Amino acid sequence: MTKATQRGSLRDVLKAHGLRYSKPREAILAFFREQDRHVSAEGLYVELKQRGTDLSLSTVYLNLGVLKTAGLIREFEGVGGEALYDSSVEPHHHVICTACGAIADLPLIRIDDTPPTRYLQHKAEAASGWQVDEPTLSLQGVCPVCQRAMH
């Protein structure tokens, strides 16, 4: 795909999600479109800087928020509570290594044919009478590489 074709298609993607085109949005969206990624705003900022894209950290944060709200990327919480951004917006879970910080995607798990977050939401509402916002599910553990290193 040529750079002009990619730019045109990224413009179309932004427009289809109700967003106006900007060079920062194009650079960030292109980064996420290259491959499945899990990255912090600071990590994205550094990666784009190394590629010669000159954006401020505040511009990165602002545009990540816009792209997340538009449904083009997802945000989730890393091991230390850091906000991480995911290029895959399809429903799935993450498992995060508490030793090295590696992140793996897990397919959507179901309980009684219901996603676990929805299952927990319904159970919590029934038990408490509260109206529960969309709960989040965070799985943490030790990855196979770190397990081998520990033994």
PDB file of C-alpha atoms in Angstrom:
ATOM      1  CA  MET A   1       0.000   0.000   0.000  1.00  0.00           C
ATOM      2  CA  THR A   2       1.414   3.382  -0.930  1.00  0.00           C
ATOM      3  CA  LYS A   3       1.683   6.163   1.616  1.00  0.00           C
ATOM      4  CA  ALA A   4      -0.930   8.187  -0.326  1.00  0.00           C
ATOM      5  CA  THR A   5      -3.331   5.210  -0.377  1.00  0.00           C
ATOM      6  CA  GLN A   6      -2.798   4.582   3.338  1.00  0.00           C
ATOM      7  CA  ARG A   7      -3.308   8.283   4.112  1.00  0.00           C
ATOM      8  CA  GLY A   8      -6.526   8.241   2.101  1.00  0.00           C
ATOM      9  CA  SER A   9      -7.804   5.152   3.876  1.00  0.00           C
ATOM     10  CA  LEU A  10      -6.854   6.535   7.311  1.00  0.00           C
ATOM     11  CA  ARG A  11      -8.676   9.753   6.421  1.00  0.00           C
ATOM     12  CA  ASP A  12     -11.700   7.620   5.504  1.00  0.00           C
ATOM     13  CA  VAL A  13     -11.488   5.672   8.778  1.00  0.00           C
ATOM     14  CA  LEU A  14     -11.337   8.882  10.810  1.00  0.00           C
ATOM     15  CA  LYS A  15     -14.220  10.397   8.849  1.00  0.00           C
ATOM     16  CA  ALA A  16     -16.318   7.227   9.240  1.00  0.00           C
ATOM     17  CA  HIS A  17     -15.913   7.564  13.014  1.00  0.00           C
ATOM     18  CA  GLY A  18     -16.920  11.225  13.007  1.00  0.00           C
ATOM     19  CA  LEU A  19     -13.390  12.561  13.420  1.00  0.00           C
ATOM     20  CA  ARG A  20     -11.632  15.202  11.413  1.00  0.00           C
ATOM     21  CA  TYR A  21      -8.273  14.370   9.900  1.00  0.00           C
ATOM     22  CA  SER A  22      -5.059  15.610  11.507  1.00  0.00           C
ATOM     23  CA  LYS A  23      -1.430  14.575  11.086  1.00  0.00           C
ATOM     24  CA  PRO A  24      -1.144  13.487  14.758  1.00  0.00           C
ATOM     25  CA  ARG A  25      -4.240  11.280  14.454  1.00  0.00           C
ATOM     26  CA  GLU A  26      -2.915   9.820  11.229  1.00  0.00           C
ATOM     27  CA  ALA A  27       0.482   9.025  12.812  1.00  0.00           C
ATOM     28  CA  ILE A  28      -1.056   7.433  15.911  1.00  0.00           C
ATOM     29  CA  LEU A  29      -3.667   5.445  13.998  1.00  0.00           C
ATOM     30  CA  ALA A  30      -1.051   4.263  11.477  1.00  0.00           C
ATOM     31  CA  PHE A  31       1.122   3.043  14.369  1.00  0.00           C
ATOM     32  CA  PHE A  32      -1.744   0.970  15.777  1.00  0.00           C
ATOM     33  CA  ARG A  33      -2.704  -0.355  12.339  1.00  0.00           C
ATOM     34  CA  GLU A  34       0.783  -1.830  11.704  1.00  0.00           C
ATOM     35  CA  GLN A  35       0.266  -4.753  14.113  1.00  0.00           C
ATOM     36  CA  ASP A  36      -1.535  -5.704  17.310  1.00  0.00           C
ATOM     37  CA  ARG A  37      -0.078  -3.472  20.013  1.00  0.00           C
ATOM     38  CA  HIS A  38      -0.377  -2.728  23.713  1.00  0.00           C
ATOM     39  CA  VAL A  39       1.361   0.528  24.530  1.00  0.00           C
ATOM     40  CA  SER A  40       1.277   3.369  27.059  1.00  0.00           C
ATOM     41  CA  ALA A  41       0.961   6.980  25.961  1.00  0.00           C
ATOM     42  CA  GLU A  42       4.588   7.543  26.963  1.00  0.00           C
ATOM     43  CA  GLY A  43       5.723   4.452  25.044  1.00  0.00           C
ATOM     44  CA  LEU A  44       3.827   5.613  21.970  1.00  0.00           C
ATOM     45  CA  TYR A  45       5.332   9.084  22.298  1.00  0.00           C
ATOM     46  CA  VAL A  46       8.877   7.653  22.416  1.00  0.00           C
ATOM     47  CA  GLU A  47       8.221   5.260  19.504  1.00  0.00           C
ATOM     48  CA  LEU A  48       6.825   8.038  17.309  1.00  0.00           C
ATOM     49  CA  LYS A  49       9.737  10.336  18.252  1.00  0.00           C
ATOM     50  CA  GLN A  50      12.220   7.626  17.196  1.00  0.00           C
ATOM     51  CA  ARG A  51      10.430   7.413  13.844  1.00  0.00           C
ATOM     52  CA  GLY A  52      10.807  11.147  13.309  1.00  0.00           C
ATOM     53  CA  THR A  53       7.229  12.137  14.142  1.00  0.00           C
ATOM     54  CA  ASP A  54       7.416  15.293  16.226  1.00  0.00           C
ATOM     55  CA  LEU A  55       4.415  15.351  18.588  1.00  0.00           C
ATOM     56  CA  SER A  56       4.195  16.615  22.142  1.00  0.00           C
ATOM     57  CA  LEU A  57       3.245  14.173  24.878  1.00  0.00           C
ATOM     58  CA  SER A  58       0.064  16.175  25.536  1.00  0.00           C
ATOM     59  CA  THR A  59      -0.897  15.821  21.848  1.00  0.00           C
ATOM     60  CA  VAL A  60      -0.405  12.049  22.115  1.00  0.00           C
ATOM     61  CA  TYR A  61      -2.612  11.886  25.231  1.00  0.00           C
ATOM     62  CA  LEU A  62      -5.300  14.087  23.678  1.00  0.00           C
ATOM     63  CA  ASN A  63      -5.474  12.056  20.475  1.00  0.00           C
ATOM     64  CA  LEU A  64      -5.421   8.693  22.273  1.00  0.00           C
ATOM     65  CA  GLY A  65      -8.485   9.887  24.180  1.00  0.00           C
ATOM     66  CA  VAL A  66     -10.225  10.957  20.981  1.00  0.00           C
ATOM     67  CA  LEU A  67      -9.414   7.682  19.191  1.00  0.00           C
ATOM     68  CA  LYS A  68     -10.565   5.665  22.235  1.00  0.00           C
ATOM     69  CA  THR A  69     -13.863   7.556  22.467  1.00  0.00           C
ATOM     70  CA  ALA A  70     -14.420   6.963  18.741  1.00  0.00           C
ATOM     71  CA  GLY A  71     -13.891   3.207  19.241  1.00  0.00           C
ATOM     72  CA  LEU A  72     -10.719   2.975  17.142  1.00  0.00           C
ATOM     73  CA  ILE A  73      -8.534   1.790  20.050  1.00  0.00           C
ATOM     74  CA  ARG A  74      -9.202   0.375  23.523  1.00  0.00           C
ATOM     75  CA  GLU A  75      -7.796   1.434  26.866  1.00  0.00           C
ATOM     76  CA  PHE A  76      -7.064  -0.980  29.701  1.00  0.00           C
ATOM     77  CA  GLU A  77      -5.106  -0.980  32.936  1.00  0.00           C
ATOM     78  CA  GLY A  78      -1.613  -2.460  33.144  1.00  0.00           C
ATOM     79  CA  VAL A  79      -0.025  -4.133  36.183  1.00  0.00           C
ATOM     80  CA  GLY A  80       0.950  -0.886  37.924  1.00  0.00           C
ATOM     81  CA  GLY A  81      -2.332   0.846  37.106  1.00  0.00           C
ATOM     82  CA  GLU A  82      -0.856   2.515  34.027  1.00  0.00           C
ATOM     83  CA  ALA A  83      -3.263   3.170  31.158  1.00  0.00           C
ATOM     84  CA  LEU A  84      -2.375   1.034  28.150  1.00  0.00           C
ATOM     85  CA  TYR A  85      -3.864   1.268  24.682  1.00  0.00           C
ATOM     86  CA  ASP A  86      -4.751  -1.685  22.493  1.00  0.00           C
ATOM     87  CA  SER A  87      -5.052  -1.724  18.722  1.00  0.00           C
ATOM     88  CA  SER A  88      -7.615  -4.539  18.859  1.00  0.00           C
ATOM     89  CA  VAL A  89     -11.109  -3.280  19.594  1.00  0.00           C
ATOM     90  CA  GLU A  90     -12.674  -6.736  19.262  1.00  0.00           C
ATOM     91  CA  PRO A  91     -13.998  -8.086  22.580  1.00  0.00           C
ATOM     92  CA  HIS A  92     -11.199  -9.912  24.385  1.00  0.00           C
ATOM     93  CA  HIS A  93      -9.350 -10.044  27.688  1.00  0.00           C
ATOM     94  CA  HIS A  94      -5.711  -9.525  28.633  1.00  0.00           C
ATOM     95  CA  VAL A  95      -3.417 -11.443  30.903  1.00  0.00           C
ATOM     96  CA  ILE A  96      -0.471  -9.436  32.198  1.00  0.00           C
ATOM     97  CA  CYS A  97       2.771 -10.844  33.614  1.00  0.00           C
ATOM     98  CA  THR A  98       3.481  -9.383  37.046  1.00  0.00           C
ATOM     99  CA  ALA A  99       7.181 -10.224  36.667  1.00  0.00           C
ATOM    100  CA  CYS A 100       8.085  -8.688  33.282  1.00  0.00           C
ATOM    101  CA  GLY A 101       4.941  -6.805  32.186  1.00  0.00           C
ATOM    102  CA  ALA A 102       4.338  -8.922  29.064  1.00  0.00           C
ATOM    103  CA  ILE A 103       0.746  -8.786  27.830  1.00  0.00           C
ATOM    104  CA  ALA A 104      -1.143 -11.490  25.963  1.00  0.00           C
ATOM    105  CA  ASP A 105      -4.595 -11.306  24.408  1.00  0.00           C
ATOM    106  CA  LEU A 106      -7.076 -13.945  25.479  1.00  0.00           C
ATOM    107  CA  PRO A 107     -10.195 -14.806  23.521  1.00  0.00           C
ATOM    108  CA  LEU A 108     -13.451 -13.726  25.073  1.00  0.00           C
ATOM    109  CA  ILE A 109     -14.288 -16.166  27.861  1.00  0.00           C
ATOM    110  CA  ARG A 110     -17.941 -16.931  28.579  1.00  0.00           C
ATOM    111  CA  ILE A 111     -19.797 -18.009  31.726  1.00  0.00           C
ATOM    112  CA  ASP A 112     -23.215 -19.482  31.014  1.00  0.00           C
ATOM    113  CA  ASP A 113     -22.890 -18.047  27.475  1.00  0.00           C
ATOM    114  CA  THR A 114     -22.301 -14.536  28.894  1.00  0.00           C
ATOM    115  CA  PRO A 115     -19.047 -12.534  28.907  1.00  0.00           C
ATOM    116  CA  PRO A 116     -17.605 -12.550  32.463  1.00  0.00           C
ATOM    117  CA  THR A 117     -17.845  -8.790  32.915  1.00  0.00           C
ATOM    118  CA  ARG A 118     -21.543  -8.818  32.011  1.00  0.00           C
ATOM    119  CA  TYR A 119     -22.077 -11.899  34.222  1.00  0.00           C
ATOM    120  CA  LEU A 120     -20.440 -10.108  37.187  1.00  0.00           C
ATOM    121  CA  GLN A 121     -22.429  -6.958  36.475  1.00  0.00           C
ATOM    122  CA  HIS A 122     -25.757  -8.841  36.581  1.00  0.00           C
ATOM    123  CA  LYS A 123     -24.795 -10.792  39.728  1.00  0.00           C
ATOM    124  CA  ALA A 124     -23.599  -7.633  41.524  1.00  0.00           C
ATOM    125  CA  GLU A 125     -26.749  -5.715  40.578  1.00  0.00           C
ATOM    126  CA  ALA A 126     -29.003  -8.570  41.717  1.00  0.00           C
ATOM    127  CA  ALA A 127     -27.146  -8.918  45.028  1.00  0.00           C
ATOM    128  CA  SER A 128     -26.828  -5.203  45.831  1.00  0.00           C
ATOM    129  CA  GLY A 129     -29.597  -3.340  44.042  1.00  0.00           C
ATOM    130  CA  TRP A 130     -26.937  -1.030  42.641  1.00  0.00           C
ATOM    131  CA  GLN A 131     -26.757  -0.095  38.986  1.00  0.00           C
ATOM    132  CA  VAL A 132     -23.216  -1.209  38.118  1.00  0.00           C
ATOM    133  CA  ASP A 133     -21.223   0.471  35.360  1.00  0.00           C
ATOM    134  CA  GLU A 134     -19.425  -1.772  32.898  1.00  0.00           C
ATOM    135  CA  PRO A 135     -16.996  -3.731  35.092  1.00  0.00           C
ATOM    136  CA  THR A 136     -13.477  -4.458  33.947  1.00  0.00           C
ATOM    137  CA  LEU A 137     -11.656  -7.737  34.238  1.00  0.00           C
ATOM    138  CA  SER A 138      -7.918  -7.804  34.785  1.00  0.00           C
ATOM    139  CA  LEU A 139      -6.025 -11.089  34.761  1.00  0.00           C
ATOM    140  CA  GLN A 140      -2.516 -11.117  36.150  1.00  0.00           C
ATOM    141  CA  GLY A 141      -0.005 -13.892  36.545  1.00  0.00           C
ATOM    142  CA  VAL A 142       3.449 -15.036  35.489  1.00  0.00           C
ATOM    143  CA  CYS A 143       4.186 -15.671  31.818  1.00  0.00           C
ATOM    144  CA  PRO A 144       5.813 -18.933  30.634  1.00  0.00           C
ATOM    145  CA  VAL A 145       9.200 -17.228  30.053  1.00  0.00           C
ATOM    146  CA  CYS A 146       9.335 -15.850  33.595  1.00  0.00           C
ATOM    147  CA  GLN A 147       8.109 -19.184  35.014  1.00  0.00           C
ATOM    148  CA  ARG A 148      11.076 -20.945  33.346  1.00  0.00           C
ATOM    149  CA  ALA A 149      13.478 -18.290  34.636  1.00  0.00           C
ATOM    150  CA  MET A 150      12.212 -18.826  38.194  1.00  0.00           C
ATOM    151  CA  HIS A 151      13.037 -22.549  38.160  1.00  0.00           C
TER     152      HIS A 151
END
